[in-house]
Structures are given as C-alpha cells and as structure tokens.
Coordinates of C-alpha atoms in Angstrom, one line a residue:
M216 CA -5.2 15.9 18.0
D217 CA -5.4 18.7 15.5
Q218 CA -3.7 17.7 12.2
H219 CA -1.9 20.5 10.4
A220 CA -1.2 19.9 6.7
L221 CA 2.0 21.3 5.5
H222 CA 2.3 23.4 2.3
G223 CA 5.5 24.0 0.3
V224 CA 7.3 27.2 1.3
E225 CA 10.5 28.6 -0.1
G226 CA 11.2 25.3 -1.9
I227 CA 10.5 23.0 1.0
G228 CA 8.2 20.1 -0.1
P229 CA 5.1 18.9 1.9
H230 CA 6.7 15.7 3.0
L231 CA 6.0 15.7 6.7
S232 CA 2.8 14.8 8.6
V233 CA 2.8 17.2 11.6
T234 CA 0.3 17.0 14.5
R235 CA -0.1 19.7 17.1
R236 CA -1.8 19.1 20.4
T237 CA -2.7 21.9 22.8
A238 CA -2.6 20.8 26.5
R239 CA -5.9 20.9 28.2
Q240 CA -4.3 23.1 30.9
P241 CA -1.3 24.6 29.2
R242 CA 1.5 25.9 31.3
P243 CA 3.5 29.1 30.3
L244 CA 6.3 27.1 28.5
P245 CA 7.2 26.4 24.9
P246 CA 5.6 23.6 22.9
V247 CA 7.5 20.3 22.9
L248 CA 8.7 19.1 19.5
L249 CA 8.7 15.2 19.4
L250 CA 11.1 13.4 17.0
H251 CA 10.9 9.6 16.7
G252 CA 13.4 7.1 15.7
F253 CA 14.1 5.0 12.5
G254 CA 11.5 2.5 11.6
S255 CA 9.1 4.1 14.1
S256 CA 6.5 6.8 13.9
G257 CA 5.0 9.5 16.2
R258 CA 2.2 7.1 17.0
Q259 CA 4.5 4.2 17.9
N260 CA 7.2 6.2 19.7
W261 CA 5.1 8.8 21.6
V262 CA 1.5 7.9 21.7
G263 CA 1.8 4.1 22.2
T264 CA 4.4 4.5 25.0
G265 CA 2.3 7.0 27.0
W266 CA 4.5 10.0 26.3
V267 CA 1.7 12.1 24.7
R268 CA -0.7 11.4 27.5
Y269 CA 1.9 12.1 30.2
L270 CA 3.1 15.5 28.7
D271 CA -0.5 16.6 28.2
D272 CA -1.1 15.9 31.9
A273 CA 2.1 18.0 32.5
G274 CA 0.5 20.9 30.7
R275 CA 2.8 20.7 27.6
T276 CA 1.6 21.6 24.2
L277 CA 3.0 19.1 21.6
I278 CA 4.2 19.2 18.1
M279 CA 4.7 15.6 16.8
V280 CA 6.4 15.1 13.4
D281 CA 6.5 11.9 11.4
L282 CA 9.7 11.8 9.4
P283 CA 9.6 11.1 5.6
G284 CA 8.7 7.5 4.8
H285 CA 7.4 6.9 8.4
G286 CA 3.9 7.0 9.9
D287 CA 1.6 9.3 8.0
S288 CA 4.2 11.2 6.1
A289 CA 4.8 11.0 2.4
E290 CA 7.3 8.5 1.0
P291 CA 9.4 10.6 -1.5
V292 CA 11.2 8.9 -4.4
D293 CA 14.1 11.3 -4.3
A294 CA 16.8 10.1 -1.9
G295 CA 17.7 13.8 -1.2
D296 CA 14.4 14.3 0.7
Y297 CA 15.7 11.8 3.3
A298 CA 19.0 13.5 3.9
P299 CA 19.4 14.7 7.4
S300 CA 20.0 18.3 6.3
R301 CA 16.8 18.2 4.2
M302 CA 14.8 16.7 7.1
R303 CA 16.0 19.5 9.5
E304 CA 14.9 22.1 6.9
D305 CA 11.5 20.5 6.7
I306 CA 11.2 20.3 10.4
V307 CA 12.1 24.0 10.9
Q308 CA 9.6 24.8 8.2
S309 CA 6.9 22.8 10.0
L310 CA 7.7 24.7 13.2
V311 CA 7.2 28.0 11.3
E312 CA 3.9 26.8 9.9
T313 CA 2.6 25.7 13.3
G314 CA 3.2 29.2 14.7
I315 CA 6.6 28.8 16.5
V316 CA 8.5 32.1 16.9
P317 CA 12.1 32.6 18.0
L318 CA 12.9 32.5 21.6
S319 CA 12.1 35.8 23.4
A320 CA 12.8 36.8 27.0
D321 CA 9.4 38.5 26.9
D322 CA 7.4 35.4 25.9
P323 CA 7.9 32.2 28.0
T324 CA 6.0 30.2 25.4
S325 CA 8.3 31.2 22.5
G326 CA 10.5 28.7 20.8
V327 CA 10.4 25.0 21.3
D328 CA 11.7 22.3 23.7
V329 CA 12.7 19.1 22.0
I330 CA 12.6 15.4 22.8
G331 CA 14.2 13.2 20.2
Y332 CA 14.8 9.5 20.3
S333 CA 17.5 7.5 18.4
L334 CA 17.5 9.0 14.9
G335 CA 15.3 11.8 16.3
A336 CA 18.0 12.5 18.9
R337 CA 20.6 12.9 16.1
L338 CA 18.3 15.3 14.2
A339 CA 17.6 17.2 17.4
W340 CA 21.3 17.6 18.3
E341 CA 22.0 19.1 14.8
L342 CA 18.8 21.1 14.9
G343 CA 19.8 22.6 18.3
A344 CA 23.3 23.5 16.9
A345 CA 21.9 25.1 13.8
R346 CA 18.9 27.0 15.3
P347 CA 19.7 28.2 18.9
D348 CA 17.1 31.0 18.2
L349 CA 14.4 28.5 18.2
V350 CA 15.4 25.7 20.7
R351 CA 15.3 26.3 24.4
R352 CA 16.1 22.8 25.9
M353 CA 16.5 19.4 24.6
V354 CA 16.1 15.8 25.9
L355 CA 17.9 13.2 23.7
G356 CA 17.1 9.6 24.2
G357 CA 19.5 6.8 23.1
P358 CA 22.2 9.1 21.7
G359 CA 25.7 8.2 20.9
T360 CA 28.7 9.3 19.0
C361 CA 28.5 6.6 16.4
D362 CA 26.0 6.4 13.4
P363 CA 24.6 3.0 13.0
L364 CA 22.6 4.0 10.0
A365 CA 25.7 5.2 8.2
S366 CA 27.3 1.9 8.6
F367 CA 24.3 0.0 7.6
D368 CA 25.1 -2.8 5.1
L369 CA 22.6 -1.9 2.5
R370 CA 23.7 -4.5 -0.1
A371 CA 23.3 -7.3 2.5
A372 CA 19.9 -6.1 3.6
E373 CA 18.8 -5.9 0.0
R374 CA 20.1 -9.5 -0.6
Q375 CA 18.1 -10.7 2.3
L376 CA 15.0 -9.0 1.2
A377 CA 15.4 -10.6 -2.2
G378 CA 15.4 -14.1 -0.7
G379 CA 19.1 -14.4 -0.1
P380 CA 21.1 -15.2 3.0
P381 CA 20.4 -13.4 6.4
V382 CA 22.5 -10.4 7.2
D383 CA 25.6 -11.1 9.1
D384 CA 26.3 -7.7 10.6
P385 CA 24.3 -7.6 13.9
V386 CA 23.7 -3.8 13.9
T387 CA 22.3 -4.1 10.2
A388 CA 20.2 -7.1 11.1
D389 CA 18.8 -5.3 14.1
L390 CA 17.9 -2.1 12.2
L391 CA 16.4 -4.2 9.4
H392 CA 14.3 -6.2 11.9
M393 CA 13.2 -3.0 13.4
A394 CA 12.1 -1.7 10.0
M395 CA 10.4 -4.9 9.0
S396 CA 8.3 -5.0 12.2
T397 CA 6.9 -1.5 12.1
P398 CA 3.3 -1.4 10.9
G399 CA 2.6 1.0 7.9
T400 CA 6.2 1.4 6.9
T401 CA 7.5 0.8 3.4
L402 CA 10.8 -1.0 3.3
S403 CA 11.8 0.7 0.0
A404 CA 11.4 4.2 1.6
L405 CA 13.4 3.2 4.7
L406 CA 16.2 1.8 2.6
T407 CA 16.2 5.0 0.6
M408 CA 16.5 7.0 3.9
V409 CA 19.5 4.8 4.7
S410 CA 21.1 5.4 1.6
A411 CA 20.7 9.2 2.1
I412 CA 21.9 9.2 5.6
R413 CA 25.1 7.3 4.5
T414 CA 26.0 10.4 2.5
E415 CA 25.7 12.7 5.6
P416 CA 26.9 10.6 8.5
F417 CA 26.6 11.9 12.0
D418 CA 29.3 14.1 13.3
P419 CA 28.5 15.5 16.5
W420 CA 31.6 17.7 16.9
R421 CA 30.9 19.5 13.7
A422 CA 28.7 21.9 15.7
L423 CA 27.7 21.7 19.4
P424 CA 24.2 22.6 20.6
G425 CA 24.6 25.2 23.3
M426 CA 21.3 24.9 25.1
P427 CA 20.8 22.7 28.2
L428 CA 20.7 19.0 27.2
L429 CA 19.4 15.9 29.1
L430 CA 21.0 12.8 27.5
V431 CA 19.1 9.6 28.5
A432 CA 19.9 6.0 27.6
G433 CA 19.4 2.5 29.1
D434 CA 22.6 1.1 30.6
Q435 CA 22.3 -1.8 28.3
D436 CA 21.9 0.3 25.1
G437 CA 24.7 -0.6 22.6
Y438 CA 23.7 2.3 20.4
A439 CA 24.5 4.9 23.1
T440 CA 28.2 4.4 23.0
G441 CA 29.9 7.7 23.6
I442 CA 27.1 9.2 25.6
G443 CA 29.5 10.4 28.3
E444 CA 31.7 12.0 25.7
L445 CA 28.5 13.9 24.4
E446 CA 27.9 15.2 27.9
A447 CA 31.5 16.2 28.3
R448 CA 31.8 18.1 25.0
A449 CA 28.4 19.8 25.1
P450 CA 28.4 23.2 26.8
S451 CA 25.5 22.3 29.2
G452 CA 24.8 18.6 29.3
E453 CA 23.5 16.0 31.9
V454 CA 23.4 12.2 31.6
L455 CA 20.7 9.8 33.0
L456 CA 21.3 6.0 32.6
L457 CA 18.3 3.8 33.1
P458 CA 19.2 0.6 34.8
G459 CA 18.5 -2.7 32.9
R460 CA 17.1 -0.8 29.9
T461 CA 18.0 -1.3 26.2
H462 CA 17.6 0.9 23.1
A463 CA 14.3 -0.9 22.5
N464 CA 12.6 -0.3 25.7
A465 CA 14.2 2.7 27.4
V466 CA 11.6 5.0 25.9
T467 CA 8.9 3.3 27.8
A468 CA 10.4 3.9 31.2
R469 CA 8.4 6.1 33.6
T470 CA 11.8 7.4 35.1
F471 CA 12.6 8.7 31.6
K472 CA 9.3 10.6 31.4
D473 CA 9.6 12.0 35.0
A474 CA 13.2 13.3 34.3
A475 CA 12.4 14.7 30.9
S476 CA 9.3 16.6 32.2
A477 CA 11.2 18.0 35.1
F478 CA 14.2 19.0 33.0
L479 CA 12.0 20.8 30.4
S480 CA 10.1 22.6 33.2
R481 CA 13.2 24.5 34.4
G482 CA 14.1 28.0 33.3
R483 CA 16.0 29.2 30.3
D484 CA 19.3 29.3 32.1

C-alpha cells in the first residue's frame, strides 16, 4: 500500500495515519473509506479479516484510516483530539488530501463510499449526515442507537488497571478487555478517547444521513440494539443480520463482505 502522510491544513493536526491502495483493476466507482472500531486498527479490522484483499479483487480503491491512539496514528495528549467531532474533521481533511472531490454526476469515481465498524460506524453515520456532498453510499457494521463508550465506567477501569478489583459493569469490562488485547495500542490513549467521547455521546437522531445505508450486525450482537430503529428512521436504509455472529466476529463473515460489495456496486440512486 502507498502511505500518505498527512500535514496540518487549516488548523487540523496531523494525527491520522492514512493508507490509500489503488485496486489492481479499478472499477469506475468511488474509493471506499474504511473506518475501524475502538481498540482496533485498520490492519486488524480490515487487513487481517480479509476485507482489503476482497475489496481489491472487487476493483475498489481503498482509503484506510487509523483513528488517533490506534494503529500507526499519533497518540495526542489533548483529549479534544479524540472527540468525535474532531475525528470527523480530521477524516474529512484526510479525504481532501488524498484527492477526494465532491460527488459529481459527471464523474462516477467522485466522492467516497464508506464502510465503518462499531465506533467506525458511529463516525460514518455522523460523517454521512454532515457531508452528503462527499459520501455516496455507506455500510455500517455493528451499529446501534446506544453509545457503549459514553457509558464506559472510566473510574472503575482505572482502578482495575491500578491493581484494584475487576470492573463490575459487563460492557465496560468487555471494552477494556478489547483495548488490552489489541497489539500496539496504548491504554492511556484509549482511555483519553473514552473521556472525550463521553462529552459527545452518540445521538443518531440529531442528523440523519440521507444516502443509501446497509446496516449489518450479528444476530447475537448486544451492541447493535436499535438497529431496526436506525433502519426505520434513516431515509434509505436496509438491514442484514448475520446468523450466529457476535460483535466480535461479524466482521469476518464472508456474507458481510459479499453484501457490502454488492451494495456499494449499485448506482447513486
């Protein structure tokens, strides 16, 4: 892959590692922006699970972003750099710097399609609502109406990490385990992200993305509560439930890849 180093523009700091991969046989479709989940990375979420290889074979050019504090991106000290609104600004700036232009009926490769998973799905929902001029279609994996990171018990997690008792709250315990088991992540950076997200909890009804959406989750995914409500409220939404899959393993499903590729190959509607 070709690595594109970001530079600060209009006050946006160079916090994100962005990788662009041009398909070997590109189709006349927009690049696909890949946004990973909390405690993960582009390499873990998309390369290790076969998505990059699959989408390359499908002729899709890819733009893969590591969120701050994850993967190869920087670990800012300022909590404001991890706020969802700031991350969206940085993502948009990265798109501009990688050559993305607004959607145009005269250019089938303009704009982007987006695939986001977990936290990446939340950011994609808000990105699509804020920038309909850039986003053509979106696939959101593991989405729900609740915000587990906003309800994360930060003090209990810090006590456990300091040698205290294990976290009682099962959601906090699961997210903390996820963060602790991801190679290359720094817990202090991830906890800073949690503290920033708690100041901007996810509110899907504040603004609805108007482009076509495919919402995908395992039917055993406890984080995807409310996925049907997201489908009903979005102007153009479809739901795919993956039998027997959880939040942890839905992303590896071949059915997910096939459905996402087919959905993102459709016209602009």
